[in-house]
Coordinates of C-alpha atoms in Angstrom, one line a residue:
M1008 CA 0.0 0.2 -0.1
T1009 CA 2.9 2.3 -0.4
G1010 CA 5.0 3.8 -3.2
Q1011 CA 2.5 5.0 -5.8
S1012 CA 0.5 8.0 -6.4
A1013 CA -3.2 8.5 -5.4
S1014 CA -5.5 9.4 -7.3
G1015 CA -9.3 8.3 -8.3
P1016 CA -10.0 5.8 -10.9
P1017 CA -7.4 5.1 -14.1
G1018 CA -7.3 7.9 -16.4
E1019 CA -8.2 10.7 -14.1
V1020 CA -5.7 13.2 -13.1
S1021 CA -4.1 12.9 -9.5
A1022 CA -5.9 15.5 -7.3
P1023 CA -3.9 17.1 -4.5
R1024 CA -3.3 14.9 -1.1
I1025 CA -3.3 15.7 2.3
T1026 CA -1.1 13.4 4.4
R1027 CA -2.3 13.2 8.2
R1028 CA 0.1 11.2 10.7
L1029 CA -1.2 9.4 13.5
R1030 CA 0.3 7.6 16.4
F1031 CA -1.0 4.4 17.8
D1032 CA -0.4 1.9 20.3
K1033 CA -0.9 -2.1 19.3
A1034 CA -1.5 -4.2 22.5
G1035 CA -3.5 -6.9 23.6
P1036 CA -5.0 -9.3 21.3
A1037 CA -3.8 -6.9 18.5
R1038 CA -0.2 -7.8 19.1
Y1039 CA -1.0 -11.2 17.3
L1040 CA -2.0 -9.5 14.1
P1041 CA 0.5 -9.8 11.2
H1042 CA 1.5 -6.4 9.6
N1043 CA -0.9 -6.9 6.8
D1044 CA -3.8 -7.7 9.0
L1045 CA -3.1 -4.4 10.9
I1046 CA -3.5 -2.5 7.6
T1047 CA -6.7 -4.1 6.8
A1048 CA -7.9 -3.5 10.3
L1049 CA -7.0 0.3 10.1
V1050 CA -8.5 0.6 6.7
R1051 CA -11.7 -0.8 7.8
A1052 CA -11.9 1.5 10.7
L1053 CA -11.3 4.4 8.1
R1054 CA -13.9 3.4 5.9
R1055 CA -16.2 3.1 8.9
I1056 CA -16.1 6.5 9.8
N1057 CA -16.1 7.7 5.9
A1058 CA -12.5 9.1 6.2
P1059 CA -12.1 10.8 2.6
L1060 CA -9.1 8.5 1.6
A1061 CA -6.8 8.9 -1.2
Y1062 CA -6.0 5.9 -3.4
S1063 CA -3.2 4.7 -5.5
Q1064 CA -3.1 4.6 -9.3
G1065 CA -3.9 1.4 -11.6
F1066 CA -6.9 -1.0 -11.9
S1067 CA -6.7 -2.2 -8.2
P1068 CA -6.7 1.2 -6.5
K1069 CA -5.7 1.0 -2.6
P1070 CA -5.6 3.3 0.1
R1071 CA -2.4 5.1 0.7
L1072 CA -0.9 4.3 4.3
R1073 CA 2.9 4.4 5.2
F1074 CA 4.0 2.8 8.6
G1075 CA 7.2 2.7 10.4
P1076 CA 9.0 -0.7 10.6
P1077 CA 6.6 -3.5 11.3
L1078 CA 6.3 -5.0 14.4
P1079 CA 7.0 -8.5 14.6
V1080 CA 4.0 -11.0 15.7
G1081 CA 3.4 -11.1 19.2
H1082 CA 5.2 -7.4 20.2
C1083 CA 3.3 -4.8 21.3
G1084 CA 4.1 -1.0 20.5
R1085 CA 3.5 2.4 21.8
G1086 CA 3.0 5.5 19.8
E1087 CA 3.6 3.8 16.4
L1088 CA 3.3 6.1 13.4
V1089 CA 1.5 5.6 10.3
D1090 CA 0.8 8.4 7.5
I1091 CA -2.5 8.2 5.9
E1092 CA -3.1 10.3 2.7
F1093 CA -6.7 11.7 2.2
S1094 CA -8.3 13.2 -0.8
E1095 CA -9.5 16.6 1.2
P1096 CA -8.6 17.4 5.1
G1097 CA -11.0 15.2 6.9
P1098 CA -12.6 15.5 10.3
A1099 CA -11.0 17.6 12.9
D1100 CA -11.9 15.1 15.5
L1101 CA -9.8 12.2 13.4
V1102 CA -8.0 10.8 16.3
A1103 CA -11.3 10.4 18.7
L1104 CA -13.3 9.1 15.6
L1105 CA -10.9 6.6 14.3
D1106 CA -10.1 5.4 18.0
R1107 CA -13.7 4.4 18.8
A1108 CA -13.8 2.6 15.1
C1109 CA -10.7 0.3 15.8
P1110 CA -10.9 -3.2 17.0
D1111 CA -9.9 -4.2 20.6
G1112 CA -6.2 -3.6 21.1
I1113 CA -5.4 -1.0 18.3
S1114 CA -5.8 2.5 20.0
I1115 CA -5.1 5.8 17.9
V1116 CA -3.5 8.2 20.5
A1117 CA -2.3 11.3 18.9
E1118 CA -1.9 13.3 15.7
D1119 CA 1.6 14.5 14.8
R1120 CA 1.2 17.7 12.6
S1121 CA 4.9 18.9 12.8
V1122 CA 6.1 16.2 10.2
A1123 CA 3.5 14.7 8.0
G1124 CA 4.0 14.8 4.4
R1125 CA 7.7 14.5 4.9
R1126 CA 9.9 11.4 4.6
S1127 CA 8.0 8.3 5.2
P1128 CA 8.4 6.6 8.7
M1129 CA 9.9 3.6 7.2
A1130 CA 12.2 5.5 5.4
A1131 CA 13.3 7.8 8.5
A1132 CA 13.7 5.0 11.0
R1133 CA 16.9 4.6 12.6
S1134 CA 16.7 2.6 15.6
Y1135 CA 14.2 1.3 18.0
R1136 CA 14.0 0.9 21.7
Y1137 CA 12.2 -2.0 23.3
Q1138 CA 11.2 -2.8 27.0
V1139 CA 11.5 -6.6 27.6
L1140 CA 10.1 -8.3 30.7
L1141 CA 11.4 -11.6 31.7
A1142 CA 9.6 -14.7 32.0
D1143 CA 11.6 -15.3 35.4
P1144 CA 13.7 -13.0 37.6
A1145 CA 17.3 -13.2 36.8
P1146 CA 19.4 -11.8 39.7
D1147 CA 22.5 -11.5 37.9
L1148 CA 20.9 -9.5 34.8
A1149 CA 23.0 -6.3 35.6
P1150 CA 26.2 -7.9 35.6
S1151 CA 25.5 -9.8 32.5
V1152 CA 24.4 -6.3 30.6
R1153 CA 27.6 -5.1 31.4
G1154 CA 29.5 -8.0 30.2
F1155 CA 27.6 -7.9 27.1
M1156 CA 28.0 -4.2 26.3
E1157 CA 31.9 -4.8 26.8
L1158 CA 32.0 -7.3 23.9
E1159 CA 33.3 -6.6 20.6
S1160 CA 31.0 -9.0 18.7
A1161 CA 28.3 -11.4 19.6
P1162 CA 27.4 -13.7 16.6
A1163 CA 24.0 -15.6 16.6
T1164 CA 22.2 -17.6 14.2
V1165 CA 18.6 -16.7 14.1
R1166 CA 15.4 -18.1 12.3
R1167 CA 13.2 -15.5 10.2
G1168 CA 10.3 -17.8 9.3
P1169 CA 10.3 -21.1 7.8
G1170 CA 13.6 -22.3 6.3
R1171 CA 15.0 -19.1 6.7
V1172 CA 18.3 -18.7 8.8
R1173 CA 20.6 -16.0 9.1
E1174 CA 23.7 -15.0 10.8
I1175 CA 23.9 -11.5 12.5
D1176 CA 26.2 -9.9 15.2
V1177 CA 23.5 -9.0 18.1
R1178 CA 26.2 -6.6 19.6
K1179 CA 26.6 -4.5 16.4
A1180 CA 23.0 -4.3 16.3
V1181 CA 22.8 -3.0 19.9
R1182 CA 23.2 0.8 20.8
D1183 CA 22.4 1.0 24.3
L1184 CA 21.3 -1.7 27.0
S1185 CA 20.3 -1.2 30.5
A1186 CA 18.7 -3.7 33.2
K1187 CA 15.9 -1.9 34.9
G1188 CA 15.6 -4.5 37.5
P1189 CA 15.9 -8.5 38.0
D1190 CA 13.1 -9.1 35.5
E1191 CA 13.4 -6.1 33.0
F1192 CA 15.7 -4.4 30.6
E1193 CA 15.6 -1.9 27.8
V1194 CA 17.5 -2.3 24.7
E1195 CA 18.0 0.3 21.6
I1196 CA 18.7 -1.8 18.3
A1197 CA 19.9 0.1 15.3
I1198 CA 17.8 -0.4 11.9
G1199 CA 19.9 -1.4 9.1
E1200 CA 23.8 -1.2 9.4
G1201 CA 23.5 -5.3 8.2
T1202 CA 21.5 -6.1 10.9
L1203 CA 18.2 -8.1 11.3
C1204 CA 18.5 -8.3 15.3
R1205 CA 15.5 -8.4 17.3
P1206 CA 14.9 -7.9 21.2
E1207 CA 14.8 -11.9 21.8
D1208 CA 18.3 -12.2 20.1
V1209 CA 19.4 -9.6 22.9
A1210 CA 17.7 -11.8 25.6
D1211 CA 18.9 -14.9 24.2
A1212 CA 22.6 -13.2 24.1
L1213 CA 22.2 -12.6 28.1
G1214 CA 20.9 -16.1 28.6
V1215 CA 17.4 -15.0 29.8
G1216 CA 14.1 -15.9 28.6
G1217 CA 12.2 -13.0 27.5
N1218 CA 8.2 -13.1 28.2
S1219 CA 7.0 -9.6 27.0
F1220 CA 8.2 -7.5 24.3
T1221 CA 7.1 -3.8 23.9
R1222 CA 8.5 -1.2 21.3
V1223 CA 8.1 1.9 23.3
N1224 CA 10.3 4.2 20.8
V1225 CA 11.4 4.6 17.4
K1226 CA 14.1 7.4 16.6
Y1227 CA 13.5 8.9 13.4
E1228 CA 15.2 11.2 11.0
F1229 CA 13.0 13.0 8.8

């Protein structure tokens, strides 16, 4: 649903588009929604409130929504970004209307008017920060964190779907790591730089079992 110009039916001249950037939380049952299902849920909610969506060109026009880095299935997210293109300004109370129309677990929390229409969230994302809650307390978590940060590298073999095995350097991907107690740590992971690191990989490198993964912030350069 990205990468094409919005317009009406094929052959028509593209009308001016208005981009509005919203922040949303994804939690509860919604954390198990794959990214494509999240898109579908938001589009249905937008249609439910009769939002004036702009559409892509071609024989199968689609609404224009642009997201930040997709959340892995099972992960929660706070303040996630989505850019939505409209054919006209739309309702002033878009946040409240759309929030009420969204399914359980998806909450529209704010509109960011300062950067809408600039680079897409995905292109501008540079790193993300996760809060990780452990399945069992680890009294030696803080020393393990210090030891990990002193490493020059931490190679690991990870699975990214059926039959997809990748070699990554977990230490190279981690920009910041801190223990918040015996059962919680926060980690900032770089986006790009040849890594496909997830917070589960950091938990494995620390020798602990993560039980809950919440992306609490994404750093962008718009």
